[in-house]
Protein backbone atom coordinates (compact mmCIF):
# COMPACT_ATOMS: atom_id res chain seq x y z
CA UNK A 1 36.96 19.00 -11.85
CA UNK A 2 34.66 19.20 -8.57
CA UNK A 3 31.68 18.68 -9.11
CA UNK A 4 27.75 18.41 -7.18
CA UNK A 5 26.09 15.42 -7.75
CA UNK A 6 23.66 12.29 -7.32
CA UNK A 7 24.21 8.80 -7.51
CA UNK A 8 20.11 8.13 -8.25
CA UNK A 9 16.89 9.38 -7.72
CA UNK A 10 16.18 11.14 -5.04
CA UNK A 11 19.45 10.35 -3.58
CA UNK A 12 21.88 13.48 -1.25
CA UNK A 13 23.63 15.58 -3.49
CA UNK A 14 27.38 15.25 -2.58
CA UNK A 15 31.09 16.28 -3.94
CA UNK A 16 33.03 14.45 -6.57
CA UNK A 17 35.86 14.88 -8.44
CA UNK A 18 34.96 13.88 -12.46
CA UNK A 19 36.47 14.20 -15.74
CA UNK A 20 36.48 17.98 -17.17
CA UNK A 21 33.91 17.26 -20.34
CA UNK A 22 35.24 18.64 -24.17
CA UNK A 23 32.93 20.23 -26.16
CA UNK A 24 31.60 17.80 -29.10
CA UNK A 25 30.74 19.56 -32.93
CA UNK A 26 28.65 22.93 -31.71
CA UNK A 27 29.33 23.35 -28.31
CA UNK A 28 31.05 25.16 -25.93
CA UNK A 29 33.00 24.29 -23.02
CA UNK A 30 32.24 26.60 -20.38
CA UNK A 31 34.46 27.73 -17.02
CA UNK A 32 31.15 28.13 -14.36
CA UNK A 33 31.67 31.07 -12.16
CA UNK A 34 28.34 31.07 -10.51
CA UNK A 35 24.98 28.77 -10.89
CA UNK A 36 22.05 29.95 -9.37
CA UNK A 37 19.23 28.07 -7.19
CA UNK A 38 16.02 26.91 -8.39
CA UNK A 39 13.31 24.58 -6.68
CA UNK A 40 13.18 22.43 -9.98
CA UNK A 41 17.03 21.78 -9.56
CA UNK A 42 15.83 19.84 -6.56
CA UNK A 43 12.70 17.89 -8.54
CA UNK A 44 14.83 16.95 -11.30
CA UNK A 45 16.85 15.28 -8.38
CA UNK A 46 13.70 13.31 -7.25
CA UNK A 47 12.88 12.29 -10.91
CA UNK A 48 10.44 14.86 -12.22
CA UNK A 49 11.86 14.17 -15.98
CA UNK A 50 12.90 10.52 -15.26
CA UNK A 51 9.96 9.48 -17.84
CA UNK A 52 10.77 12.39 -19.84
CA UNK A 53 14.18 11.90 -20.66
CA UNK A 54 17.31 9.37 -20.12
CA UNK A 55 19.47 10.57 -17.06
CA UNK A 56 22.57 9.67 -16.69
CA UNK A 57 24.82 9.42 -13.44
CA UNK A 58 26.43 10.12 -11.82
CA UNK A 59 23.93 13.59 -12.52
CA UNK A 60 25.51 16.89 -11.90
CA UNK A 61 22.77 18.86 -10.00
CA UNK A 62 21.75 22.62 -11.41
CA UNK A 63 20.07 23.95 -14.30
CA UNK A 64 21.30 27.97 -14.50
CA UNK A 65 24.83 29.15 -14.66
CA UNK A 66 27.25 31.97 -15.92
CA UNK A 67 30.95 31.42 -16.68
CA UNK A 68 33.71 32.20 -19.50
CA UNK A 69 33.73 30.03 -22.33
CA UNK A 70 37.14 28.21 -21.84
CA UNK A 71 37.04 26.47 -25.52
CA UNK A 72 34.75 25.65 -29.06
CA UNK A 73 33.69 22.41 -30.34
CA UNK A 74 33.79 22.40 -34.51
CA UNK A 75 31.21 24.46 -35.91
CA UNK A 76 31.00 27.04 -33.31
CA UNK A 77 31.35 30.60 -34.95
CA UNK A 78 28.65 32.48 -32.07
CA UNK A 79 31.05 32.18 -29.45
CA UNK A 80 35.25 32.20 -28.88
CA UNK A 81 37.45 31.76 -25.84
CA UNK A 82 37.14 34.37 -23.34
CA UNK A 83 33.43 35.53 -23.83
CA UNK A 84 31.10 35.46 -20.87
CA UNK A 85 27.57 33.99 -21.25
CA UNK A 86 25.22 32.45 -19.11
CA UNK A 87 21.79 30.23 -19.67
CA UNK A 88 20.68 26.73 -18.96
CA UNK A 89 23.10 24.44 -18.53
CA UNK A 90 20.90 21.21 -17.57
CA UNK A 91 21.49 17.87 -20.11
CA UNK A 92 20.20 14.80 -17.98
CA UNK A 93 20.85 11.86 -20.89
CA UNK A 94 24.67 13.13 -20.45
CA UNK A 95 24.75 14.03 -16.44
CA UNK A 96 25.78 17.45 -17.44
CA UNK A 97 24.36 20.57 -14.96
CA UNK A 98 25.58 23.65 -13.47
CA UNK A 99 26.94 22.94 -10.20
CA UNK A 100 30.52 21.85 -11.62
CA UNK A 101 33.57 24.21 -12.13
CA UNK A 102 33.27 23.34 -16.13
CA UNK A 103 30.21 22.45 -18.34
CA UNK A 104 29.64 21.61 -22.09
CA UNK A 105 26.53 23.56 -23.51
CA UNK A 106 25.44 23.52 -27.15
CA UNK A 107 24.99 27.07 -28.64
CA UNK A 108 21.91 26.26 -30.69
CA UNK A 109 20.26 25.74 -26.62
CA UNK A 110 19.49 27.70 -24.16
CA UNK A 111 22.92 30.15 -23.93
CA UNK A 112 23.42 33.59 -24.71
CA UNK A 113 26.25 36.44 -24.10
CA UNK A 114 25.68 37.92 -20.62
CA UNK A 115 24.25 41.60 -20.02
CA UNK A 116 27.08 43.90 -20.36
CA UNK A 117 26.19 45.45 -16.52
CA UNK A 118 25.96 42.41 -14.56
CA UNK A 119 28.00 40.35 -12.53
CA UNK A 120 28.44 36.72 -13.30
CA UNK A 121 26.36 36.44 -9.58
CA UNK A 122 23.43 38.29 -10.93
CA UNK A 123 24.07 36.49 -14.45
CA UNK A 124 23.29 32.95 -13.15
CA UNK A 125 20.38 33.97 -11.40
CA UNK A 126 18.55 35.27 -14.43
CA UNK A 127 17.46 32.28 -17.17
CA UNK A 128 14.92 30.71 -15.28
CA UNK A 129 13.52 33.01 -13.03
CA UNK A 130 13.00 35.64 -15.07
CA UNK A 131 11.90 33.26 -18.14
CA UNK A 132 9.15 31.96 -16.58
CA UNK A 133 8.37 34.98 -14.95
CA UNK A 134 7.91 36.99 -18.67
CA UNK A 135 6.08 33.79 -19.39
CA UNK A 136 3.60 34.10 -17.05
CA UNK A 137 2.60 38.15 -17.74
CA UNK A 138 2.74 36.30 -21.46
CA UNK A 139 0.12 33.51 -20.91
CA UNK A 140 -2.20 35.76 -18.69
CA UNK A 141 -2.14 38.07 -21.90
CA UNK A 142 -2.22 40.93 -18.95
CA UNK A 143 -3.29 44.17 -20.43
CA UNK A 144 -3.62 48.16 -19.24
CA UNK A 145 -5.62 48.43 -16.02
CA UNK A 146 -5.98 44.78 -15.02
CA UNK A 147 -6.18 43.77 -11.62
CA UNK A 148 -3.33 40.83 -10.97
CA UNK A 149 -2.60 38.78 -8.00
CA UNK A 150 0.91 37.27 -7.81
CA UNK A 151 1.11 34.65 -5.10
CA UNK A 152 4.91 33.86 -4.18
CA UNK A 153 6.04 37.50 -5.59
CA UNK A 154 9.17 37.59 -3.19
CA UNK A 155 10.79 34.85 -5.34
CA UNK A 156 12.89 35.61 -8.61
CA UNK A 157 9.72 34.57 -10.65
CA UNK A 158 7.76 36.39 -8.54
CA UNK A 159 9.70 39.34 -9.07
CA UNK A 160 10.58 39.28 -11.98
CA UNK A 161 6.54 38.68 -13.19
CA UNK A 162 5.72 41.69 -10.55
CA UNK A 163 8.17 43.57 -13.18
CA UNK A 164 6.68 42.33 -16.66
CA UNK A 165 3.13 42.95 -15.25
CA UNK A 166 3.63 46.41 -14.21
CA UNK A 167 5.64 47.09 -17.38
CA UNK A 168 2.23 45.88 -19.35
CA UNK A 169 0.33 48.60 -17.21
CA UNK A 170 -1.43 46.33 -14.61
CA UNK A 171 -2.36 46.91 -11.17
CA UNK A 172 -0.21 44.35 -9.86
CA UNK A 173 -1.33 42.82 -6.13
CA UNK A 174 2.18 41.13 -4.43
CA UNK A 175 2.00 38.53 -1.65
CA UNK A 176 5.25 39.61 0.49
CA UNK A 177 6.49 39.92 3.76
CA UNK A 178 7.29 43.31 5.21
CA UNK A 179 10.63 43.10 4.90
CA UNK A 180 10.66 42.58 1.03
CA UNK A 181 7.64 45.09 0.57
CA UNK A 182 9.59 48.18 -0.15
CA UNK A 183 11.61 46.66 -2.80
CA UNK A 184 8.25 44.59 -4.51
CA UNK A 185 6.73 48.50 -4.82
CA UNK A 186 9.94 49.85 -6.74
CA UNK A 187 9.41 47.09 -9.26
CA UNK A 188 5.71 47.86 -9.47
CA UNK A 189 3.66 46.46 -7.53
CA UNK A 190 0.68 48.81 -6.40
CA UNK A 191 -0.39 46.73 -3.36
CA UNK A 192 1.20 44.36 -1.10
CA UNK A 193 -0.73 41.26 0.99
CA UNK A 194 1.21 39.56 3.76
CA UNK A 195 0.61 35.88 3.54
CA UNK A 196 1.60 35.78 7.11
CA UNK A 197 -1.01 37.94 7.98
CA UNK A 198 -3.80 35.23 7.30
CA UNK A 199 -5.41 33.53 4.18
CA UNK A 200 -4.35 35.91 1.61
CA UNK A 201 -7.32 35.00 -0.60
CA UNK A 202 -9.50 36.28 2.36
CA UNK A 203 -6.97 39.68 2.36
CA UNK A 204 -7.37 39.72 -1.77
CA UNK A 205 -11.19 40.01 -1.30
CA UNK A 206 -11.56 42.22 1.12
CA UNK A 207 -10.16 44.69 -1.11
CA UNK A 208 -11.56 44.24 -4.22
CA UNK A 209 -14.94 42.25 -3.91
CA UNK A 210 -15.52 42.75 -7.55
CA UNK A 211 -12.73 40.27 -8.06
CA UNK A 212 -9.50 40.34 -10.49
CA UNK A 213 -8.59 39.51 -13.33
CA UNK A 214 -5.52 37.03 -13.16
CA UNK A 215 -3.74 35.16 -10.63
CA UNK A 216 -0.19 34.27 -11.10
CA UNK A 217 0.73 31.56 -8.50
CA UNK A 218 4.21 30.18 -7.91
CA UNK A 219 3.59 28.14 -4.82
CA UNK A 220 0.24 27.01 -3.90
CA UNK A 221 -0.43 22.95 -4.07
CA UNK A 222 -4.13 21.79 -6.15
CA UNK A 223 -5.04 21.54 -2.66
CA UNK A 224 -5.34 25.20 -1.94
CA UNK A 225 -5.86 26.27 -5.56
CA UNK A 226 -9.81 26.74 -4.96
CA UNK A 227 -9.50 29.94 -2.72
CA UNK A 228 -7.78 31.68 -5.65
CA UNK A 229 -9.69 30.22 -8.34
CA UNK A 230 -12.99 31.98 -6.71
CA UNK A 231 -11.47 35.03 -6.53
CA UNK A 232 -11.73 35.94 -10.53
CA UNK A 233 -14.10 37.14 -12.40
CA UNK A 234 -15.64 35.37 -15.66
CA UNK A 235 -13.57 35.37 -18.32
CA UNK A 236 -10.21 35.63 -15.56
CA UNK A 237 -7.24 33.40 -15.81
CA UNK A 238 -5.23 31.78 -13.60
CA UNK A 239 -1.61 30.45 -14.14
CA UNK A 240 0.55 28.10 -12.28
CA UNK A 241 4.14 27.32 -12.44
CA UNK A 242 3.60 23.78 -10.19
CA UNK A 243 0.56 22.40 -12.17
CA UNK A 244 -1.89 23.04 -9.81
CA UNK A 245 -4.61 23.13 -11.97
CA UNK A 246 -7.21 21.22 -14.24
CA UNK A 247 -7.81 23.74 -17.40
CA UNK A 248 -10.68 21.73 -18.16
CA UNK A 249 -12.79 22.38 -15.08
CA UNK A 250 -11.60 25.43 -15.23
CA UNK A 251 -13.00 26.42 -18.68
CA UNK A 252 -16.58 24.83 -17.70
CA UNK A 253 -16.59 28.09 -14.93
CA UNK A 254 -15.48 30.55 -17.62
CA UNK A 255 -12.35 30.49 -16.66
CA UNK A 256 -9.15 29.98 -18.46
CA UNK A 257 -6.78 27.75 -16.56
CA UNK A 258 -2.99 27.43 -17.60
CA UNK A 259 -0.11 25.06 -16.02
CA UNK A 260 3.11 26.61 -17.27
CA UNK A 261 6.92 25.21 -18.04
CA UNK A 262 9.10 27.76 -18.91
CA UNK A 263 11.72 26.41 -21.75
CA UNK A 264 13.55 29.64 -22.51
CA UNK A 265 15.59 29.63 -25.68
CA UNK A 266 18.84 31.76 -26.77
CA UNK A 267 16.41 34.26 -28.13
CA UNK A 268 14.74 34.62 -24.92
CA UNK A 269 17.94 34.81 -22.91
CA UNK A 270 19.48 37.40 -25.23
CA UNK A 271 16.08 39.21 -25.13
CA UNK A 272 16.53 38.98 -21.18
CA UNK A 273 20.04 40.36 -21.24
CA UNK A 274 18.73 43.81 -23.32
CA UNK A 275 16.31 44.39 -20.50
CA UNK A 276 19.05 44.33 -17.71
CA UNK A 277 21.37 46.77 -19.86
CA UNK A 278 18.50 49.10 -20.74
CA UNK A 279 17.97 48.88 -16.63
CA UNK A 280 13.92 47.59 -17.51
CA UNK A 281 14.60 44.27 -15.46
CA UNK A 282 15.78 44.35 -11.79
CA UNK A 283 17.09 40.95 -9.73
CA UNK A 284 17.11 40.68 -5.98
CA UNK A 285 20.37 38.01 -4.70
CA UNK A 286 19.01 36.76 -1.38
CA UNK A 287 22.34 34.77 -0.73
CA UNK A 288 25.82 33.76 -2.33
CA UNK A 289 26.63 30.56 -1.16
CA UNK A 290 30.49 29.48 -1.47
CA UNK A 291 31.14 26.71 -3.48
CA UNK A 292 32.13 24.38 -1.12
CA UNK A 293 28.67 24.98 1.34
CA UNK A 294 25.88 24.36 -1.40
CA UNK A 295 25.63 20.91 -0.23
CA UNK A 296 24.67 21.83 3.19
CA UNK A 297 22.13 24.70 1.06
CA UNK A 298 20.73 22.12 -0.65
CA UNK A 299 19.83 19.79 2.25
CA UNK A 300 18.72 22.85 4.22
CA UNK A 301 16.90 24.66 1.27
CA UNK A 302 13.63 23.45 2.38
CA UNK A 303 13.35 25.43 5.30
CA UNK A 304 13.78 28.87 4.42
CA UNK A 305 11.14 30.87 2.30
CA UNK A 306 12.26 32.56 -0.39
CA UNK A 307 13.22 36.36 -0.21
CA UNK A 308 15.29 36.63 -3.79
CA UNK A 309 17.42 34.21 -5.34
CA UNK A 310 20.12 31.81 -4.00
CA UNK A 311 23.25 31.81 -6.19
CA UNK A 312 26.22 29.81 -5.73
CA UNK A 313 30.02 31.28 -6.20
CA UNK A 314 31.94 28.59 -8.11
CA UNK A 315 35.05 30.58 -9.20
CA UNK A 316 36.07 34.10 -7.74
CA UNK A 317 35.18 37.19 -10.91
């Protein structure tokens, strides 16, 4: 099978042909059709787990992916030839990932049946992004009324926590460009701040001097965290997917300070796929990238900003 891989740390993702895997006792062998983009497919590359866990390599490169299961290790009674599901396909000690035409997933992980109404396109765009994002409205504890700033809300987090939050009945504040406003409003966002308009935490206080309540934050270093820190009130919180923060400073101000993984589980993802078919969760594809140019994506990711999620086209629907 073709594969996307590295050779080490930090090395240039490239193509290579490798062995199709078999499923072992409780997995699943699965035929990818599509594996979407996420910045942490690129850290793992440059060793953010390497103390973590054992990695293996060659690595296959990708965490999220959608496909048909193609066969069943012993055990498996969840899932037979010819269903479609899609989840988290990342395994480091066994240079598994998603960017291959086949991957081995265990059904007690991260893998669920897909949402009856969406593509496998839309499918492999969903575990992570909208994970975390849920995750985020979930560690804020966001409530009725709130005032909440989400920095990087053109992103599949981002939207999908613009989403969650407005669901929860929050007055959600969205850093976006103009071109992605419209679409950030029909999620739920009340008010949109262009970060290219000037410091946004200078925008954010101009409108509300009386501060918010939480700040979601997808993107800004510990560098720049300060800004947005002094923009909540006592008793506000502030969560970042990058670990931009020190919760223990934090708390000394009165303010509760979170650094957030998202792990999402076969419960979540199933959870995940309800919301799609009741139409209560919405994804944005920014770009499908053929197979055989997501090398040339990967080493040219860093210099586009995000406007919706990147998904790569393994096999044709």
């Amino acid at each position: 099978m073709q594969a996307i891989v590295v050779s080490g740390f930090g090395a240039v993702p490239e193509y290579v042909d490798l062995p199709e895997p078999e499923p072992g006792p409780n997995e699943i062998l699965v035929r990818m059709h599509a594996a979407g983009y996420n910045p942490y497919d690129l850290k793992i590359v440059d060793g953010a787990l390497k103390d973590l866990v054992e990695h293996r390599f060659p690595l296959i490169v990708g965490v999220d992916g959608a496909g048909v299961v193609e066969a069943v290790g012993e055990g498996v009674t969840r899932f037979m030839p010819g269903d479609r599901v899609y989840g988290r396909f990342q395994d480091p000690a066994r240079g598994l990932g998603s960017y291959a035409e086949y991957s081995v997933v265990g059904v007690d992980g991260s893998v669920a049946r897909m949402p009856e109404g969406l593509l496998f396109e839309q499918a492999a765009a969903v575990p992570t992004a909208s994970a975390t994002g849920f995750d985020l409205v979930e560690a804020a504890r966001l409530d009725v009324g709130q005032r909440v700033l989400i920095v990087g809300a053109s992103g599949g987090v981002g939207q999908a926590a613009v989403q969650f939050a407005a669901a929860r009945g929050a007055h959600v504040i969205a850093t976006a460009t103009s071109d992605v406003a419209g679409f950030l409003r029909e999620l739920g966002a009340t008010e949109i701040v262009d970060h290219t308009a000037g410091p946004v935490p200078e925008q954010v206080l101009a409108l509300h001097r009386d501060g918010l309540d939480a700040v979601l934050d997808m993107v800004t270093p510990p560098a720049g965290i300060e800004p947005l820190v002094n923009l909540l009130r006592p008793g506000g919180v502030i969560v970042s997917t990058i670990f931009s923060l020190n919760p223990d400073t934090l708390a000394a101000r009165k303010i509760r300070g979170i650094n957030l993984l998202s792990e999402p589980d076969a419960a979540r993802l199933a959870s995940l796929a309800d919301l799609f078919d009741a139409g209560r969760l919405k994804i944005r594809l920014e770009a499908l990238v053929p197979f055989q140019e997501a090398v040339d994506m990967l080493r040219n990711v860093h210099r586009h900003k995000a406007r919706g999620k990147t998904v790569i086209e393994i096999a044709s629907s």
